[in-house]
PDB file of C-alpha atoms in Angstrom:
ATOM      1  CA  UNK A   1      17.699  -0.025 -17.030  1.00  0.00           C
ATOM      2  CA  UNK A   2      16.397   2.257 -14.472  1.00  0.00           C
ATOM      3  CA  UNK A   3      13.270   0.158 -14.290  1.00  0.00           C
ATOM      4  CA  UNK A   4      15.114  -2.715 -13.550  1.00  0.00           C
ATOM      5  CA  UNK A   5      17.363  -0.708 -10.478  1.00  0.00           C
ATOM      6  CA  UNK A   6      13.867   0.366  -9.374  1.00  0.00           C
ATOM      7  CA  UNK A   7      12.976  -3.274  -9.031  1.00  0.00           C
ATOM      8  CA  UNK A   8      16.521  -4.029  -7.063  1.00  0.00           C
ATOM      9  CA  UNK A   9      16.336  -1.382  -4.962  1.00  0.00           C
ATOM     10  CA  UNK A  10      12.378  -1.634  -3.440  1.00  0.00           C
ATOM     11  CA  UNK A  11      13.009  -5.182  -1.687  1.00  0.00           C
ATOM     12  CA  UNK A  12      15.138  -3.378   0.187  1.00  0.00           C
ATOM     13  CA  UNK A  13      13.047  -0.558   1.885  1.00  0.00           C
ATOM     14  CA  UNK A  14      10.946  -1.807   4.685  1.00  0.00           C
ATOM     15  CA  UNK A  15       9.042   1.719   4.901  1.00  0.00           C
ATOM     16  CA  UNK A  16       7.907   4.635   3.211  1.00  0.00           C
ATOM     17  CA  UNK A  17       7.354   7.726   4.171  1.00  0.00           C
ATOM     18  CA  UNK A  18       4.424  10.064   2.679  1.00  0.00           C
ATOM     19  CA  UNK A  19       5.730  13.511   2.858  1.00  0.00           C
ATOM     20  CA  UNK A  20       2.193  15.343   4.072  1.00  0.00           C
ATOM     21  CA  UNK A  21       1.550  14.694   7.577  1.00  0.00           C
ATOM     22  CA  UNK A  22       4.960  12.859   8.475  1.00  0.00           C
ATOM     23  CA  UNK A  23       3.431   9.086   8.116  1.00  0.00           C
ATOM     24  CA  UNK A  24       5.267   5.851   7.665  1.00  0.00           C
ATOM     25  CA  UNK A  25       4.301   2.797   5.746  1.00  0.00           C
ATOM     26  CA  UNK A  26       5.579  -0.781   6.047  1.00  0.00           C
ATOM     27  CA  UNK A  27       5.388  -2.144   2.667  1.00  0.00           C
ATOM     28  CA  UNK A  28       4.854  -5.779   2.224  1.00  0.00           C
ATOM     29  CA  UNK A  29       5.589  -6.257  -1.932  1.00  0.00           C
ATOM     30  CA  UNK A  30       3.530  -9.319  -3.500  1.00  0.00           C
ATOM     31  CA  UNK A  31       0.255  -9.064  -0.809  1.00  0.00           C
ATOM     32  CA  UNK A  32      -2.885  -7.639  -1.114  1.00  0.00           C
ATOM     33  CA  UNK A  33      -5.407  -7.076   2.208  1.00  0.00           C
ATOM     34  CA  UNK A  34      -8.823  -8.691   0.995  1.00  0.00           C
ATOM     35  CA  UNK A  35     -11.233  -6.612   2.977  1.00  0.00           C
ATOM     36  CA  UNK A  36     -14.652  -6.001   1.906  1.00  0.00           C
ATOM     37  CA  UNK A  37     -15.270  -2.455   2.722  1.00  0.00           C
ATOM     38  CA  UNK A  38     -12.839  -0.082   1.436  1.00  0.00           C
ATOM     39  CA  UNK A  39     -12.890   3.382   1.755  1.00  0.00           C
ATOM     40  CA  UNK A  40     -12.155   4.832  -1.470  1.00  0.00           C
ATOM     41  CA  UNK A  41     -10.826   2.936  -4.696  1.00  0.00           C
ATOM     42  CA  UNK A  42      -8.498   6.219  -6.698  1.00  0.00           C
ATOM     43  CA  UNK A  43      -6.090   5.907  -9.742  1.00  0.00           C
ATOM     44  CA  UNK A  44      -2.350   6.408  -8.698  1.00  0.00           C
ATOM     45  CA  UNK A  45       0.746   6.564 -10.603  1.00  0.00           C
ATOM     46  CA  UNK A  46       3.336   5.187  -7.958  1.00  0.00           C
ATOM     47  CA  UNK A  47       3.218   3.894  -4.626  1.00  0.00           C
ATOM     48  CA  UNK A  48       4.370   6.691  -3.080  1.00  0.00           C
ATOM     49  CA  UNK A  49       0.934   8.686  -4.590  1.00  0.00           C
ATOM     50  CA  UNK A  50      -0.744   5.775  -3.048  1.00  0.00           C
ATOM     51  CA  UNK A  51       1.111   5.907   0.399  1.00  0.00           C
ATOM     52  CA  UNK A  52      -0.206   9.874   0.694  1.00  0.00           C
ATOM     53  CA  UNK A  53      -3.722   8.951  -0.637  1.00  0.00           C
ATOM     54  CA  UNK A  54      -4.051   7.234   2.706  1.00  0.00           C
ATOM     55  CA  UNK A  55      -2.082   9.850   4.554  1.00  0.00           C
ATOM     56  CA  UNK A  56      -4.509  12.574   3.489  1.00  0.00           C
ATOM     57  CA  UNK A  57      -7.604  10.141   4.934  1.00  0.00           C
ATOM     58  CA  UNK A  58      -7.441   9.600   8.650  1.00  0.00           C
ATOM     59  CA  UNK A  59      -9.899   6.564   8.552  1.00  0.00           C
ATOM     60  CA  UNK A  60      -7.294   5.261   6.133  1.00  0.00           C
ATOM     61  CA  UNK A  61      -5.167   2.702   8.253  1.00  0.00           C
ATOM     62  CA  UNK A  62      -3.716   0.516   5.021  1.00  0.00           C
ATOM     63  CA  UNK A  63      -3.914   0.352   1.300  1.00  0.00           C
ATOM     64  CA  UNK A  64      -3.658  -1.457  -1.350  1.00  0.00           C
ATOM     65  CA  UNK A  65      -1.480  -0.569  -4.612  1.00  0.00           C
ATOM     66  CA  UNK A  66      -1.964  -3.026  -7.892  1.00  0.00           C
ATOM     67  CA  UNK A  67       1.414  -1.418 -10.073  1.00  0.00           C
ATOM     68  CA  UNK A  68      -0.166  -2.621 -13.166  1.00  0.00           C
ATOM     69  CA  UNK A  69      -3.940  -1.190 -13.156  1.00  0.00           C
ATOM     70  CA  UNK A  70      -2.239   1.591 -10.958  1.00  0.00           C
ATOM     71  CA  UNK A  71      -4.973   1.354  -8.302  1.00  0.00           C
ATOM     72  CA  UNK A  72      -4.969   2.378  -5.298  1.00  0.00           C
ATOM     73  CA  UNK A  73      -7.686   1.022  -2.622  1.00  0.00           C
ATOM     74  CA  UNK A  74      -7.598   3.044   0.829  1.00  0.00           C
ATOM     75  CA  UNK A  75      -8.472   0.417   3.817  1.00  0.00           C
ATOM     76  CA  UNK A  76      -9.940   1.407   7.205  1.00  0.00           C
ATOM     77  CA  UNK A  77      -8.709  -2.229   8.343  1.00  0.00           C
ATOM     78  CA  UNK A  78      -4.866  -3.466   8.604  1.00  0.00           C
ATOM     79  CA  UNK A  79      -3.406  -6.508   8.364  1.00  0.00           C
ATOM     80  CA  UNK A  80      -3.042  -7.169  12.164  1.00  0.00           C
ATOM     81  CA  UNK A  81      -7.040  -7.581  12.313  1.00  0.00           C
ATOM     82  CA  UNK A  82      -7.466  -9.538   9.173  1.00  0.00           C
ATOM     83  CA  UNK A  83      -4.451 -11.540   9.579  1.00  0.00           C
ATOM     84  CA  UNK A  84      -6.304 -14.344   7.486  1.00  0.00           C
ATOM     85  CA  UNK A  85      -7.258 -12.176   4.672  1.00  0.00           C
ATOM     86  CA  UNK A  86      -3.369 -10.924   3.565  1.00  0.00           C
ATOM     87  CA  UNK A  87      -3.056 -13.301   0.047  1.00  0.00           C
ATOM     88  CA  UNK A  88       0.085 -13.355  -2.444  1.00  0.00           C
ATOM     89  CA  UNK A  89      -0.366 -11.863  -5.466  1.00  0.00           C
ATOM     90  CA  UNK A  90       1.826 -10.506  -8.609  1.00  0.00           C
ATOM     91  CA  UNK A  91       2.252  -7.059  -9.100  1.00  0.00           C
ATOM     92  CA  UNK A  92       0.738  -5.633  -5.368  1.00  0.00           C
ATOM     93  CA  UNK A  93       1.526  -3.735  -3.156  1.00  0.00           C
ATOM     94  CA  UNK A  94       0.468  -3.836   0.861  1.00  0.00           C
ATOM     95  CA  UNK A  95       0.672  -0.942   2.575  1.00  0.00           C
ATOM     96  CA  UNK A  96       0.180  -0.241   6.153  1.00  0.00           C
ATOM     97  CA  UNK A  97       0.365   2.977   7.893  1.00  0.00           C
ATOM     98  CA  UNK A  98       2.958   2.686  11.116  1.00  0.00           C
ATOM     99  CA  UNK A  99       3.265   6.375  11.465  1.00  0.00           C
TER     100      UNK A  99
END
């Protein structure tokens, strides 16, 4: 049950905010940034543990989050370069640092 209010709720939030150094997030649920060089590729619970992965990494500019392998791959690139390379795909997570 509370998976399922999880599930409800998250469509709804357009941002998220990683608690370290004050940054904001636009989520985009379903997408995944294909970008070649990544800075890091780290194991992470939640999204949120994702979201301050990147926040601790100033290079870090987006990030991907797969829910199901919970991995988290930091991105020195966002969307708005690669605007071509955002796909659709189950169980992802797009994260882009707005601050």
């Amino acid at each position: 049950m509370y998976f399922g209010a999880l599930v409800f709720i998250l469509p709804l939030a357009a941002t998220i905010r990683a608690e370290e150094n004050g940054a904001y997030f636009k989520i985009e649920e379903e997408s995944f940034l294909f970008f070649e060089s990544t800075i890091s590729n780290e194991k992470a619970d939640s999204l949120l543990s994702c979201s301050q992965m990147c926040t601790r990494r100033a290079a870090c500019k987006s990030a991907n989050f797969i829910a199901s392998q919970r991995t988290c791959s930091l991105l020195s690139e966002e969307q708005t370069n690669q605007p071509k390379n955002l796909f659709k795909e189950d169980d992802s997570f797009y994260l882009e640092k707005v601050w």
